[in-house]
Short mmCIF file of C-alpha atoms and ligand atoms in Angstrom, two decimals:
data_model
loop_
_atom_site.label_atom_id
_atom_site.label_comp_id
_atom_site.label_asym_id
_atom_site.label_seq_id
_atom_site.Cartn_x
_atom_site.Cartn_y
_atom_site.Cartn_z
CA HIS A 1 11.24 2.60 -24.80
CA VAL A 2 10.37 0.46 -21.83
CA GLU A 3 13.38 1.45 -19.82
CA ALA A 4 12.40 5.05 -19.36
CA ASP A 5 15.06 6.66 -17.26
CA LEU A 6 14.37 7.36 -13.63
CA ALA A 7 15.53 10.89 -14.35
CA GLU A 8 12.58 11.35 -16.72
CA THR A 9 10.13 10.24 -14.08
CA VAL A 10 11.72 11.99 -11.14
CA ARG A 11 12.65 15.65 -11.62
CA PRO A 12 16.44 16.01 -12.04
CA GLY A 13 17.15 18.10 -8.96
CA TRP A 14 15.37 15.61 -6.79
CA LEU A 15 17.05 12.62 -8.35
CA SER A 16 20.52 13.91 -7.53
CA ARG A 17 19.36 14.43 -3.98
CA TRP A 18 18.51 10.75 -3.69
CA GLU A 19 20.82 9.03 -6.11
CA THR A 20 23.45 6.68 -4.78
CA THR A 21 25.47 3.88 -6.37
CA SER A 22 25.35 0.11 -6.07
CA ARG A 23 28.92 0.22 -4.71
CA HIS A 24 27.41 1.43 -1.43
CA LEU A 25 24.86 -1.36 -1.28
CA THR A 26 25.34 -4.93 -0.05
CA LEU A 27 22.42 -7.18 -0.94
CA GLY A 28 21.11 -9.94 1.31
CA LYS A 29 18.10 -12.21 1.09
CA LEU A 30 14.80 -11.83 -0.72
CA ILE A 31 12.13 -10.62 1.73
CA GLY A 32 9.19 -9.74 -0.48
CA LEU A 33 7.75 -10.69 -3.81
CA GLY A 34 4.93 -8.65 -5.29
CA ARG A 35 3.17 -8.63 -8.62
CA PHE A 36 5.61 -6.18 -10.15
CA GLY A 37 8.45 -5.83 -7.71
CA GLN A 38 10.70 -7.73 -5.42
CA VAL A 39 12.29 -6.58 -2.19
CA ILE A 40 15.70 -7.63 -0.95
CA GLN A 41 17.11 -6.89 2.46
CA GLY A 42 20.37 -4.99 2.22
CA THR A 43 22.90 -2.79 3.91
CA LEU A 44 23.68 0.73 2.77
CA HIS A 45 27.14 2.13 3.55
CA THR A 46 26.89 5.89 3.87
CA PRO A 47 29.76 8.26 3.00
CA GLY A 48 29.94 9.04 6.71
CA GLY A 49 30.87 5.42 7.47
CA GLU A 50 27.46 4.44 8.82
CA THR A 51 25.74 1.22 7.84
CA ILE A 52 21.97 1.26 7.54
CA SER A 53 19.59 -1.67 7.12
CA VAL A 54 17.52 -1.12 3.98
CA ALA A 55 14.82 -2.77 1.94
CA ALA A 56 15.89 -2.59 -1.72
CA LYS A 57 13.03 -2.77 -4.18
CA SER A 58 13.55 -3.64 -7.82
CA VAL A 59 11.46 -4.97 -10.69
CA ARG A 60 10.28 -8.56 -10.56
CA ARG A 61 10.64 -8.98 -14.30
CA LYS A 62 12.12 -6.77 -16.96
CA ASN A 63 8.84 -5.94 -18.66
CA ALA A 64 7.00 -2.69 -19.31
CA GLN A 65 4.42 -3.10 -16.57
CA CYS A 66 7.04 -3.81 -13.91
CA TYR A 67 9.19 -0.86 -14.95
CA ARG A 68 6.18 1.45 -15.11
CA ASN A 69 5.26 0.47 -11.58
CA PHE A 70 8.83 0.88 -10.37
CA TYR A 71 9.28 4.37 -11.80
CA ARG A 72 5.89 5.44 -10.56
CA GLU A 73 6.71 4.33 -7.04
CA ALA A 74 10.06 6.14 -7.14
CA ALA A 75 8.38 9.33 -8.36
CA ILE A 76 5.66 9.18 -5.72
CA LEU A 77 8.09 8.48 -2.88
CA VAL A 78 10.26 11.40 -3.96
CA THR A 79 7.18 13.65 -4.03
CA VAL A 80 6.12 12.46 -0.59
CA HIS A 81 9.57 13.44 0.76
CA GLU A 82 9.83 16.62 -1.27
CA ASP A 83 8.68 19.33 1.05
CA GLU A 84 9.79 17.90 4.34
CA HIS A 85 12.89 19.21 6.06
CA HIS A 86 15.87 16.89 6.32
CA ASN A 87 14.44 14.58 3.63
CA ASN A 88 12.20 12.87 6.14
CA ALA A 89 8.79 11.55 5.25
CA HIS A 90 5.85 11.69 7.64
CA SER A 91 6.55 9.22 10.45
CA ASN A 92 3.79 6.88 9.19
CA ILE A 93 5.03 6.69 5.61
CA ILE A 94 7.93 4.42 4.72
CA GLN A 95 11.13 6.45 4.59
CA LEU A 96 13.01 6.72 1.29
CA LEU A 97 16.78 6.37 1.73
CA GLY A 98 18.10 6.43 -1.83
CA LEU A 99 17.66 5.55 -5.50
CA ILE A 100 20.04 3.53 -7.65
CA ASN A 101 19.59 4.09 -11.36
CA GLU A 102 22.29 2.07 -13.12
CA THR A 103 21.69 0.22 -16.38
CA SER A 104 21.49 -3.21 -14.82
CA GLN A 105 20.81 -2.27 -11.21
CA LYS A 106 17.83 -0.15 -10.36
CA TYR A 107 16.72 0.01 -6.74
CA ILE A 108 14.46 2.04 -4.52
CA LEU A 109 16.10 1.97 -1.10
CA MET A 110 13.72 2.23 1.85
CA GLU A 111 13.99 1.93 5.59
CA TYR A 112 13.85 -1.67 6.71
CA ALA A 113 10.78 -2.38 8.86
CA SER A 114 11.90 -5.37 10.90
CA LYS A 115 8.48 -6.72 11.88
CA GLY A 116 7.40 -7.07 8.27
CA SER A 117 3.86 -6.54 7.03
CA LEU A 118 0.82 -6.00 9.23
CA LEU A 119 -0.90 -8.85 7.38
CA ARG A 120 1.88 -11.22 8.41
CA LEU A 121 1.56 -10.10 12.07
CA LEU A 122 -2.23 -10.50 11.98
CA ARG A 123 -2.03 -14.02 10.56
CA HIS A 124 0.67 -14.95 13.00
CA ALA A 125 -1.54 -13.74 15.89
CA GLN A 126 -4.44 -15.74 14.45
CA LYS A 127 -2.34 -18.91 14.56
CA GLN A 128 -0.95 -18.19 18.04
CA ASN A 129 -3.97 -17.06 20.03
CA GLY A 130 -7.03 -17.60 17.90
CA ALA A 131 -9.63 -15.05 18.84
CA ALA A 132 -7.57 -12.59 20.92
CA PRO A 133 -7.15 -9.29 19.10
CA LEU A 134 -3.69 -8.24 17.94
CA GLU A 135 -1.90 -6.07 20.49
CA HIS A 136 -1.57 -2.55 19.04
CA GLY A 137 -3.91 -3.61 16.20
CA PHE A 138 -6.14 -0.56 16.07
CA LEU A 139 -3.28 1.75 17.04
CA TYR A 140 -1.62 0.66 13.79
CA ALA A 141 -4.82 1.79 12.11
CA VAL A 142 -4.49 5.20 13.78
CA ASP A 143 -0.96 5.40 12.32
CA ILE A 144 -2.29 4.66 8.85
CA ALA A 145 -5.11 7.22 9.22
CA ARG A 146 -2.32 9.75 9.90
CA ALA A 147 -0.47 8.61 6.78
CA LEU A 148 -3.67 9.14 4.76
CA ARG A 149 -4.08 12.62 6.23
CA GLU A 150 -0.56 13.42 5.03
CA LEU A 151 -1.30 12.02 1.55
CA GLN A 152 -4.47 14.11 1.41
CA ARG A 153 -2.40 17.20 2.27
CA LEU A 154 -0.04 16.35 -0.61
CA ALA A 155 -2.97 15.48 -2.94
CA ILE A 156 -1.58 11.98 -3.54
CA THR A 157 -3.71 8.85 -3.64
CA HIS A 158 -2.23 5.53 -2.60
CA GLY A 159 -4.62 3.22 -4.44
CA ASP A 160 -3.86 0.03 -2.53
CA VAL A 161 -4.34 0.60 1.19
CA ALA A 162 -4.39 -2.91 2.70
CA ALA A 163 -2.73 -4.80 5.56
CA ARG A 164 -0.22 -6.35 3.13
CA ASN A 165 1.05 -2.83 2.34
CA VAL A 166 1.45 -1.68 5.93
CA LEU A 167 4.89 -2.33 7.43
CA ILE A 168 5.68 -2.45 11.14
CA THR A 169 8.95 -1.20 12.59
CA ALA A 170 10.87 -2.66 15.53
CA ASP A 171 9.29 -0.03 17.83
CA HIS A 172 5.71 -0.82 16.72
CA VAL A 173 5.12 2.07 14.36
CA ALA A 174 2.95 1.29 11.33
CA LYS A 175 4.11 2.77 8.03
CA LEU A 176 2.26 2.92 4.76
CA ALA A 177 4.32 1.44 1.93
CA ASP A 178 4.01 0.19 -1.63
CA PHE A 179 3.17 3.30 -3.56
CA GLY A 180 3.65 1.68 -6.92
CA LEU A 181 0.11 0.60 -7.66
CA GLY A 182 -3.08 2.51 -8.17
CA ARG A 183 -4.59 4.30 -11.07
CA ASP A 184 -2.41 3.65 -14.07
CA VAL A 185 -1.59 0.11 -13.12
CA TYR A 186 -5.12 -1.11 -12.56
CA ALA A 187 -6.73 0.88 -15.33
CA PRO A 188 -4.83 -0.56 -18.32
CA VAL A 189 -5.67 -4.17 -17.51
CA LYS A 190 -7.27 -4.53 -20.91
CA ASP A 191 -4.50 -2.73 -22.81
CA VAL A 192 -1.64 -4.68 -21.31
CA ASP A 193 1.08 -4.70 -23.97
CA ASP A 194 0.11 -7.21 -26.60
CA ASP A 195 3.40 -9.02 -26.75
CA ASP A 196 4.52 -12.53 -26.00
CA LYS A 197 4.70 -11.58 -22.34
CA ASN A 198 0.94 -11.32 -22.30
CA ARG A 199 0.31 -14.63 -20.58
CA GLU A 200 2.68 -13.69 -17.82
CA ASN A 201 0.94 -10.34 -17.34
CA MET A 202 -2.43 -12.00 -17.26
CA ALA A 203 -1.29 -14.19 -14.39
CA GLU A 204 -0.20 -11.07 -12.51
CA ASN A 205 -3.54 -9.43 -13.13
CA GLU A 206 -5.46 -12.29 -11.59
CA PHE A 207 -4.32 -11.02 -8.21
CA ILE A 208 -5.83 -7.58 -8.56
CA PRO A 209 -7.32 -7.04 -5.10
CA LEU A 210 -10.86 -5.98 -6.02
CA ASN A 211 -12.31 -6.54 -2.56
CA TRP A 212 -10.43 -3.50 -1.17
CA MET A 213 -11.80 -1.21 -3.88
CA SER A 214 -14.51 1.40 -3.55
CA VAL A 215 -17.54 1.34 -5.78
CA GLU A 216 -16.38 4.32 -7.88
CA VAL A 217 -12.95 2.74 -8.39
CA LEU A 218 -14.58 -0.49 -9.59
CA GLU A 219 -16.96 1.34 -11.91
CA ARG A 220 -14.83 4.17 -13.25
CA GLY A 221 -11.27 3.80 -11.94
CA GLU A 222 -11.85 6.99 -9.95
CA TYR A 223 -9.07 7.05 -7.34
CA THR A 224 -9.29 9.80 -4.71
CA CYS A 225 -8.31 10.29 -1.09
CA GLN A 226 -11.86 9.19 -0.30
CA SER A 227 -11.40 5.91 -2.20
CA ASP A 228 -8.32 5.34 -0.02
CA VAL A 229 -10.63 5.85 2.98
CA TRP A 230 -12.87 3.03 1.65
CA SER A 231 -9.83 0.71 1.47
CA PHE A 232 -8.86 1.87 4.95
CA GLY A 233 -12.25 0.56 6.14
CA VAL A 234 -11.31 -2.83 4.68
CA LEU A 235 -7.97 -2.57 6.50
CA LEU A 236 -9.92 -2.11 9.78
CA TRP A 237 -11.87 -5.23 8.88
CA GLU A 238 -8.62 -7.13 8.27
CA ILE A 239 -7.37 -6.07 11.72
CA ALA A 240 -10.65 -7.13 13.36
CA THR A 241 -10.55 -10.55 11.66
CA LEU A 242 -6.80 -11.11 12.23
CA GLY A 243 -6.05 -11.09 8.54
CA GLN A 244 -8.93 -12.87 6.87
CA GLU A 245 -9.42 -12.44 3.15
CA PRO A 246 -12.27 -9.92 2.67
CA HIS A 247 -15.11 -11.21 0.52
CA TYR A 248 -18.76 -10.50 -0.16
CA GLY A 249 -20.16 -14.01 -0.07
CA GLY A 250 -19.28 -16.90 -2.34
CA ASN A 251 -15.79 -18.30 -2.44
CA PRO A 252 -13.27 -15.87 -0.89
CA HIS A 253 -10.77 -16.74 -3.60
CA ASP A 254 -13.22 -16.10 -6.40
CA ASN A 255 -12.33 -12.97 -8.25
CA PRO A 256 -15.62 -11.50 -9.48
CA SER A 257 -15.50 -8.95 -12.27
CA CYS A 258 -15.27 -5.27 -11.33
CA LEU A 259 -18.79 -4.58 -12.51
CA ARG A 260 -20.35 -7.56 -10.79
CA LEU A 261 -18.75 -6.54 -7.52
CA ALA A 262 -19.81 -2.90 -8.07
CA ARG A 263 -23.43 -4.07 -8.49
CA THR A 264 -23.21 -6.00 -5.23
CA LEU A 265 -21.96 -2.85 -3.47
CA ARG A 266 -24.64 -0.67 -5.12
CA ARG A 267 -27.24 -3.02 -3.65
CA GLY A 268 -25.89 -2.02 -0.24
CA ILE A 269 -24.05 -5.26 0.52
CA ARG A 270 -20.96 -4.75 2.68
CA LEU A 271 -18.41 -6.87 4.54
CA ARG A 272 -20.12 -8.36 7.57
CA ARG A 273 -19.35 -7.39 11.14
CA PRO A 274 -16.64 -9.76 12.39
CA PRO A 275 -17.79 -11.65 15.53
CA GLU A 276 -15.12 -10.09 17.75
CA CYS A 277 -15.69 -6.55 16.49
CA SER A 278 -17.56 -3.96 18.60
CA GLY A 279 -20.57 -2.18 17.14
CA GLU A 280 -18.74 1.16 17.40
CA MET A 281 -15.75 -0.12 15.46
CA TYR A 282 -18.04 -1.61 12.82
CA ASP A 283 -19.78 1.78 12.54
CA VAL A 284 -16.41 3.34 11.65
CA MET A 285 -15.86 0.68 8.96
CA MET A 286 -19.36 1.16 7.56
CA SER A 287 -18.89 4.93 7.39
CA CYS A 288 -15.74 4.35 5.27
CA TRP A 289 -17.89 2.27 2.89
CA HIS A 290 -20.49 4.94 2.20
CA GLU A 291 -21.60 4.75 -1.42
CA ASN A 292 -21.07 8.49 -1.81
CA PRO A 293 -17.34 9.34 -1.42
CA SER A 294 -18.03 12.77 0.07
CA GLU A 295 -20.12 11.20 2.86
CA ARG A 296 -17.17 9.10 4.00
CA PRO A 297 -15.15 10.50 6.90
CA SER A 298 -11.91 12.33 6.11
CA PRO A 299 -8.68 10.68 7.33
CA ASP A 300 -8.68 13.24 10.12
CA GLU A 301 -12.21 12.27 11.23
CA VAL A 302 -11.34 8.57 11.06
CA GLU A 303 -8.34 9.17 13.30
CA THR A 304 -10.44 11.07 15.85
CA ARG A 305 -13.11 8.38 15.89
CA LEU A 306 -10.55 5.58 16.31
CA LEU A 307 -8.82 7.41 19.16
CA ARG A 308 -12.15 7.83 20.91
CA LEU A 309 -12.55 4.00 20.76
CA THR A 310 -9.05 3.44 22.14
CA PRO A 311 -9.13 4.66 25.77
CA GLY A 312 -5.95 6.04 27.26
CA PHE A 313 -4.20 6.66 23.98
CA GLU A 314 -3.14 10.10 22.76
N1 ADE B 1 8.98 -5.89 2.74
C1 ADE B 1 8.74 -5.01 1.77
N2 ADE B 1 9.24 -3.82 2.07
C2 ADE B 1 9.83 -3.93 3.28
C3 ADE B 1 10.50 -3.03 4.16
N3 ADE B 1 10.68 -1.75 3.83
N4 ADE B 1 10.94 -3.50 5.33
C4 ADE B 1 10.75 -4.79 5.65
N5 ADE B 1 10.13 -5.68 4.89
C5 ADE B 1 9.67 -5.25 3.71
#
């Protein structure tokens, strides 16, 4: 029952549009390891004789939670590409290139973003030049605000907007990736399958990134486009701090319970203004962290405000 077929998750017509076979894929090295998935760099050989660099995502382990996440990501990516011409996603969302759905080989094939994650770039910049801001840093944020505007148009929530899930292409375009998480992965923490894999699952759950979550997500698991805007505010904070771990006092690696963190946020406590961050930029972050979701700016408003703070950029 665990190995639900991709075809059941993704509507049949769409699957055929994306399905390819492992014969066309050459796998290379492991480039990413997440809680539920792993990503391998590969080469896709198209029927037209082209070779394309791809990132091939598969499950990390063959358990229910990993498969659930995998199928969910496939379904969301297909939906995101559904109503665009020529099968192209919005330019700030990672491009789907194919799906492989064989018994022992299941892969989501995505465009390969050669600069890796924004978090990696931020931490690299931190090591190289200390306090200097990352070149293009807030322009990457503008890109992600545009991705959120597109998701809002499609009525899709991402659920895990964070620098680790933003990928940067060779030509410095930021793309939102990792659509597997969110609602039904975080919510069932307590009803994780009660099998002998439980200990393993528990270890995975320890890494649930609470400090990116809005107050209503922490309290009620209420994911909306406006809760993505909250997380986007934390992403701005990550850019301003060159990839520090967000935390609300105490030990940054402490993982407080959802409700304890929600109480902290209800008392009005927010991430502090990073030393290098302008007051105007901090105002944008703070507006994303409004207690009331409907008072937070829309992705469109965030984009406009960021552009106003970035002179000379269209
Ligand atoms: N790591 C995870 N996904 C990736 C992608 N699409 N490109 C490059 N690195 C990745």
